[in-house]
Coordinates of C-alpha atoms in Angstrom, one line a residue:
Chain X
M1024 CA 2.9 35.6 32.8
T1025 CA 2.0 37.8 29.9
V1026 CA -1.5 39.3 30.2
I1027 CA -4.0 39.8 27.4
R1028 CA -6.9 42.1 28.0
T1029 CA -10.2 41.3 26.3
E1030 CA -11.5 43.8 23.7
P1031 CA -15.2 44.1 22.6
L1032 CA -15.8 42.3 19.4
T1033 CA -16.4 44.7 16.5
A1034 CA -16.5 44.0 12.8
A1035 CA -13.7 46.5 12.1
A1036 CA -11.3 45.2 14.7
F1037 CA -12.0 41.6 13.8
A1038 CA -11.9 42.0 10.0
P1039 CA -8.3 40.7 9.5
F1040 CA -9.3 37.5 11.3
G1041 CA -12.8 36.9 10.1
D1042 CA -16.4 38.1 10.2
V1043 CA -18.8 39.1 13.0
L1044 CA -22.2 37.4 12.5
D1045 CA -24.8 39.6 14.1
A1046 CA -27.9 41.8 13.3
S1047 CA -26.2 45.1 13.6
G1048 CA -27.0 47.9 11.2
T1049 CA -29.8 47.9 8.7
P1050 CA -31.1 44.6 7.3
D1051 CA -30.2 44.0 3.7
K1052 CA -33.7 42.8 2.9
I1053 CA -37.0 42.7 4.7
I1054 CA -38.9 39.5 4.1
N1055 CA -41.9 37.6 5.3
Q1056 CA -44.4 40.4 4.9
G1057 CA -42.3 42.8 6.9
L1058 CA -41.8 40.6 9.9
C1059 CA -38.2 39.5 9.3
G1060 CA -34.9 41.3 8.5
R1061 CA -32.3 39.4 6.5
Y1062 CA -28.6 40.4 7.1
H1063 CA -27.4 38.8 4.0
D1064 CA -24.4 36.6 3.3
R1065 CA -22.1 37.8 6.2
A1066 CA -19.4 35.2 6.2
R1067 CA -16.3 34.9 4.0
M1068 CA -16.4 31.2 3.6
D1069 CA -13.8 29.1 1.8
F1070 CA -13.6 25.3 1.8
G1071 CA -11.0 24.8 -0.9
P1072 CA -11.3 22.7 -4.0
D1073 CA -11.7 19.3 -2.3
G1074 CA -13.9 20.3 0.7
R1075 CA -17.5 20.8 1.2
V1076 CA -19.5 22.7 3.9
G1077 CA -21.1 21.0 6.9
I1078 CA -22.9 22.0 10.0
S1079 CA -21.8 20.3 13.2
I1080 CA -22.8 21.0 16.8
F1081 CA -20.1 21.6 19.4
Q1082 CA -20.7 21.3 23.1
A1083 CA -17.8 22.7 25.1
E1084 CA -17.1 23.1 28.8
A1085 CA -17.5 26.6 30.1
R1086 CA -14.4 28.5 31.0
A1087 CA -13.9 31.6 33.2
L1088 CA -11.7 34.6 33.2
P1089 CA -8.9 34.8 34.0
Y1090 CA -8.2 32.1 31.4
T1091 CA -4.8 30.5 30.7
L1092 CA -4.1 30.2 27.1
D1093 CA -1.4 27.6 26.2
L1094 CA -2.3 26.6 22.7
V1095 CA -3.5 28.1 19.5
E1096 CA -4.5 26.3 16.3
R1097 CA -5.5 26.9 12.7
H1098 CA -7.2 25.1 9.9
P1099 CA -5.2 25.4 6.7
D1100 CA -8.0 24.0 4.4
G1101 CA -11.1 26.0 5.4
S1102 CA -12.9 28.7 7.2
Q1103 CA -14.8 27.9 10.4
A1104 CA -17.9 29.7 11.8
F1105 CA -19.1 29.5 15.4
V1106 CA -22.8 30.4 16.1
P1107 CA -23.7 30.4 19.8
M1108 CA -27.1 28.7 20.4
T1109 CA -27.6 30.7 23.6
A1110 CA -27.4 34.4 24.3
D1111 CA -24.2 34.1 26.3
A1112 CA -21.0 35.8 25.6
F1113 CA -17.9 33.8 24.6
L1114 CA -14.2 34.4 24.3
V1115 CA -12.6 34.6 20.8
I1116 CA -8.9 34.4 20.8
V1117 CA -7.0 35.1 17.5
A1118 CA -3.5 35.9 16.4
E1119 CA -1.7 37.2 13.4
D1120 CA 0.8 34.9 11.5
Q1121 CA 4.4 35.7 11.2
D1122 CA 6.4 33.2 9.1
G1123 CA 4.2 30.3 10.2
T1124 CA 4.1 31.3 13.9
P1125 CA 1.3 33.0 15.8
A1126 CA 2.0 36.6 16.8
N1127 CA 0.2 39.5 18.5
I1128 CA -2.4 37.4 20.2
R1129 CA -5.7 39.2 20.8
A1130 CA -8.8 38.2 22.8
F1131 CA -12.3 39.5 21.9
L1132 CA -15.4 39.2 24.1
T1133 CA -18.6 38.7 22.2
A1134 CA -21.9 40.4 23.0
P1135 CA -25.0 38.3 23.2
G1136 CA -26.2 37.7 19.7
Q1137 CA -22.8 37.6 18.0
G1138 CA -21.3 34.7 16.2
I1139 CA -18.0 34.7 14.3
N1140 CA -16.5 33.2 11.1
L1141 CA -12.8 32.6 11.1
L1142 CA -11.0 33.0 7.8
R1143 CA -9.1 30.0 6.5
N1144 CA -5.8 29.5 8.2
T1145 CA -6.4 32.0 11.0
W1146 CA -4.6 31.2 14.3
H1147 CA -7.2 30.9 17.0
G1148 CA -7.8 29.5 20.5
V1149 CA -10.1 26.5 21.0
L1150 CA -13.8 27.2 21.6
T1151 CA -14.1 29.0 24.9
P1152 CA -17.7 29.6 26.1
L1153 CA -18.0 31.5 29.4
A1154 CA -21.3 29.9 30.4
A1155 CA -22.9 26.5 30.3
P1156 CA -24.1 24.6 28.2
G1157 CA -21.5 25.9 25.7
L1158 CA -23.6 24.9 22.7
F1159 CA -22.6 26.1 19.2
A1160 CA -23.4 25.4 15.6
V1161 CA -20.1 25.2 13.7
I1162 CA -20.1 25.7 9.9
D1163 CA -16.8 24.4 8.6
R1164 CA -15.1 22.2 6.1
I1165 CA -15.8 18.5 5.7
G1166 CA -13.0 16.8 4.0
S1167 CA -10.5 14.0 4.2
T1168 CA -7.4 16.0 5.2
P1169 CA -6.4 16.6 8.9
N1170 CA -7.0 20.3 8.4
L1171 CA -5.4 21.1 11.8
Q1172 CA -2.2 22.7 12.9
E1173 CA -1.6 23.2 16.6
Y1174 CA 0.9 25.5 18.2
P1175 CA 1.6 25.1 21.9
L1176 CA 2.7 28.4 23.4
R1177 CA 6.1 28.1 25.1
Q1178 CA 5.0 31.1 27.2
P1179 CA 1.3 30.7 28.2
R1180 CA -0.8 33.9 28.4
T1181 CA -3.4 35.0 30.9
V1182 CA -6.5 36.4 29.4
I1183 CA -8.3 38.9 31.7
A1184 CA -11.4 41.1 31.4
G1185 CA -10.4 44.3 29.6
Chain G
M374 CA -60.8 26.8 11.2
T375 CA -58.7 23.6 11.0
V376 CA -56.5 23.1 14.0
I377 CA -52.9 21.8 14.0
R378 CA -51.4 20.7 17.3
T379 CA -47.7 21.1 17.8
E380 CA -45.5 18.0 18.2
P381 CA -42.2 17.8 19.9
L382 CA -39.3 18.0 17.4
T383 CA -37.5 14.7 17.1
A384 CA -35.0 13.6 14.5
A385 CA -37.2 10.6 13.5
A386 CA -40.4 12.5 13.0
F387 CA -38.6 15.3 11.2
A388 CA -36.4 13.2 8.9
P389 CA -38.7 13.4 5.8
F390 CA -38.4 17.2 6.0
G391 CA -34.9 17.8 7.2
D392 CA -32.4 17.5 10.1
V393 CA -32.5 18.3 13.7
L394 CA -29.3 20.1 14.7
D395 CA -28.7 19.4 18.4
A396 CA -26.2 17.8 20.8
S397 CA -28.3 14.7 21.5
G398 CA -26.7 11.3 21.8
T399 CA -23.0 10.6 22.0
P400 CA -20.5 13.1 20.3
D401 CA -18.9 11.7 17.2
K402 CA -15.5 13.0 18.3
I403 CA -14.1 14.5 21.5
I404 CA -11.7 17.4 20.7
N405 CA -9.8 20.2 22.5
Q406 CA -8.1 17.9 25.1
G407 CA -11.4 16.4 26.2
L408 CA -13.2 19.7 26.7
C409 CA -15.5 19.7 23.6
G410 CA -17.8 17.2 21.9
R411 CA -18.3 17.4 18.2
Y412 CA -21.6 16.2 16.8
H413 CA -20.3 15.9 13.2
D414 CA -21.8 16.9 9.9
R415 CA -25.5 16.8 10.9
A416 CA -27.2 18.6 8.0
R417 CA -28.0 17.3 4.6
M418 CA -27.1 20.4 2.6
D419 CA -27.7 20.8 -1.1
F420 CA -27.2 24.1 -3.0
G421 CA -27.4 22.8 -6.5
P422 CA -24.8 23.2 -9.3
D423 CA -25.0 27.0 -9.5
G424 CA -25.3 28.0 -5.9
R425 CA -23.0 28.4 -3.0
V426 CA -23.4 28.4 0.7
G427 CA -23.8 31.6 2.8
I428 CA -24.5 32.5 6.4
S429 CA -27.0 35.2 7.0
I430 CA -28.6 36.5 10.2
F431 CA -32.4 36.7 10.4
Q432 CA -34.2 38.8 13.0
A433 CA -37.9 38.0 13.1
E434 CA -40.7 39.3 15.2
A435 CA -41.9 36.9 17.9
R436 CA -45.2 35.2 17.4
A437 CA -47.4 33.4 19.9
L438 CA -49.7 30.4 20.0
P439 CA -52.4 30.1 18.8
Y440 CA -50.8 31.0 15.5
T441 CA -52.7 31.6 12.3
L442 CA -50.9 30.0 9.3
D443 CA -52.0 31.3 6.0
L444 CA -48.9 30.7 3.8
V445 CA -46.2 28.1 3.2
E446 CA -43.2 28.4 1.0
R447 CA -40.4 26.4 -0.4
H448 CA -36.9 26.9 -1.9
P449 CA -36.5 24.8 -5.1
D450 CA -32.8 25.4 -5.4
G451 CA -31.4 24.8 -2.0
S452 CA -31.6 23.5 1.6
Q453 CA -32.0 26.1 4.4
A454 CA -30.8 25.7 8.0
F455 CA -32.0 27.8 11.0
V456 CA -29.8 28.0 14.1
P457 CA -31.4 29.9 17.0
M458 CA -28.9 32.3 18.7
T459 CA -30.9 32.1 21.9
A460 CA -32.0 29.2 24.0
D461 CA -35.7 29.9 23.2
A462 CA -38.0 27.4 21.5
F463 CA -39.4 28.2 18.0
L464 CA -42.2 26.8 15.8
V465 CA -41.3 24.7 12.8
I466 CA -44.1 24.3 10.3
V467 CA -43.6 21.8 7.4
A468 CA -45.7 20.0 4.9
E469 CA -45.5 17.1 2.4
D470 CA -45.8 17.7 -1.3
Q471 CA -48.6 16.3 -3.4
D472 CA -48.3 17.2 -7.0
G473 CA -46.8 20.6 -6.3
T474 CA -49.2 21.4 -3.5
P475 CA -48.5 21.3 0.2
A476 CA -50.4 18.6 2.1
N477 CA -50.5 17.2 5.6
I478 CA -49.2 20.3 7.3
R479 CA -47.4 19.6 10.6
A480 CA -46.1 21.9 13.3
F481 CA -43.1 21.0 15.5
L482 CA -42.0 22.8 18.6
T483 CA -38.3 22.9 19.2
A484 CA -36.6 22.4 22.6
P485 CA -33.9 24.9 23.7
G486 CA -30.7 24.0 21.9
Q487 CA -32.3 22.6 18.7
G488 CA -31.9 24.1 15.3
I489 CA -33.1 22.6 12.0
N490 CA -32.1 22.1 8.4
L491 CA -34.8 22.0 5.8
L492 CA -34.2 19.8 2.8
R493 CA -34.2 21.4 -0.6
N494 CA -37.8 22.1 -1.9
T495 CA -39.5 21.3 1.4
W496 CA -42.7 23.2 2.1
H497 CA -42.4 25.2 5.3
G498 CA -43.9 28.2 7.2
V499 CA -41.9 31.4 7.5
L500 CA -39.6 31.8 10.5
T501 CA -41.7 31.9 13.6
P502 CA -39.8 32.5 16.9
L503 CA -41.9 32.4 20.0
A504 CA -39.7 34.8 22.0
A505 CA -37.9 38.1 21.3
P506 CA -35.3 38.9 19.8
G507 CA -36.0 36.2 17.3
L508 CA -32.4 36.0 16.2
F509 CA -31.2 33.1 13.9
A510 CA -28.2 32.2 11.8
V511 CA -29.5 30.9 8.5
I512 CA -27.2 28.8 6.3
D513 CA -28.7 28.7 2.9
R514 CA -28.1 29.0 -0.8
I515 CA -26.6 32.2 -2.3
G516 CA -27.4 32.5 -6.0
S517 CA -29.0 34.5 -8.7
T518 CA -32.3 32.7 -9.0
P519 CA -35.5 33.7 -7.1
N520 CA -35.4 30.3 -5.3
L521 CA -38.8 30.9 -3.7
Q522 CA -42.2 29.4 -4.3
E523 CA -45.1 30.7 -2.1
Y524 CA -48.4 29.0 -1.5
P525 CA -51.1 31.0 0.2
L526 CA -53.5 28.6 2.0
R527 CA -57.1 29.1 0.8
Q528 CA -58.1 27.7 4.2
P529 CA -55.8 29.1 7.0
R530 CA -54.9 26.8 9.9
T531 CA -54.7 27.5 13.6
V532 CA -51.6 26.1 15.3
I533 CA -52.1 25.4 19.0
A534 CA -49.9 23.9 21.7
G535 CA -50.1 20.1 21.4

């Protein structure tokens, strides 16, 4: 089975797929009498002409490495952000698109304190926390379309720690 | 000094001020082949005609109880959600409005796994984590107006554990 090694999640490596949501670098603004740093407007969100933004809570079962990946999916109508509500790392699987097909699948391992925003129509694996309770705030498109394309992998991959 | 005792954060008690973002009750939808529950569209967001939504990261210094409250503020142009990126409780201070002035100030203590969304123009205290690193994703309005009204309290309050 083809093996994918995890990479650390960095803004530069992840940029083609989306945004890393964390407090790295210098805050854009200091507020609340010096007691709070604001890292401003870090997600490239896009919900299309007929959608609106919503906040939902996802609770997903914890997975472990090695992890068998047999499906990726994408949301053609909107971006989707995942904010972990615990300090645990999670697995972020993404892929490029080649003529409507996922290609060059990559797996990123977050550091505590990192969330992500997936650009609209980016191939990705389902939510894969690596620790219970697997609790996330998800900021994505609310709309009436199915907004989901699934792609089962004929050849599953094994994701292992990099 | 007037004392305010903290209350547990519940959706019913908090409803006049905003929404509790958590995984309580039954998921609205089960996704990802049964491995994830979606608690759907839990925030009453409102960014006005000239604003858009953004995700920012706040890192705030941890406070402790008893906490001295000497200022509340509100955002006239948009709602504001706070999603903790750790499993730590934080303090949520809100107030009613009476003719443009905050009244009946209340303090809620979150449980781990709870975030909040403040309705547009709701009086509230600044972000007050009770543990380091005080890391939150903030989903609020991005726009060109100041969108901030501060109200220093002539008579500060002391918030104590309820």
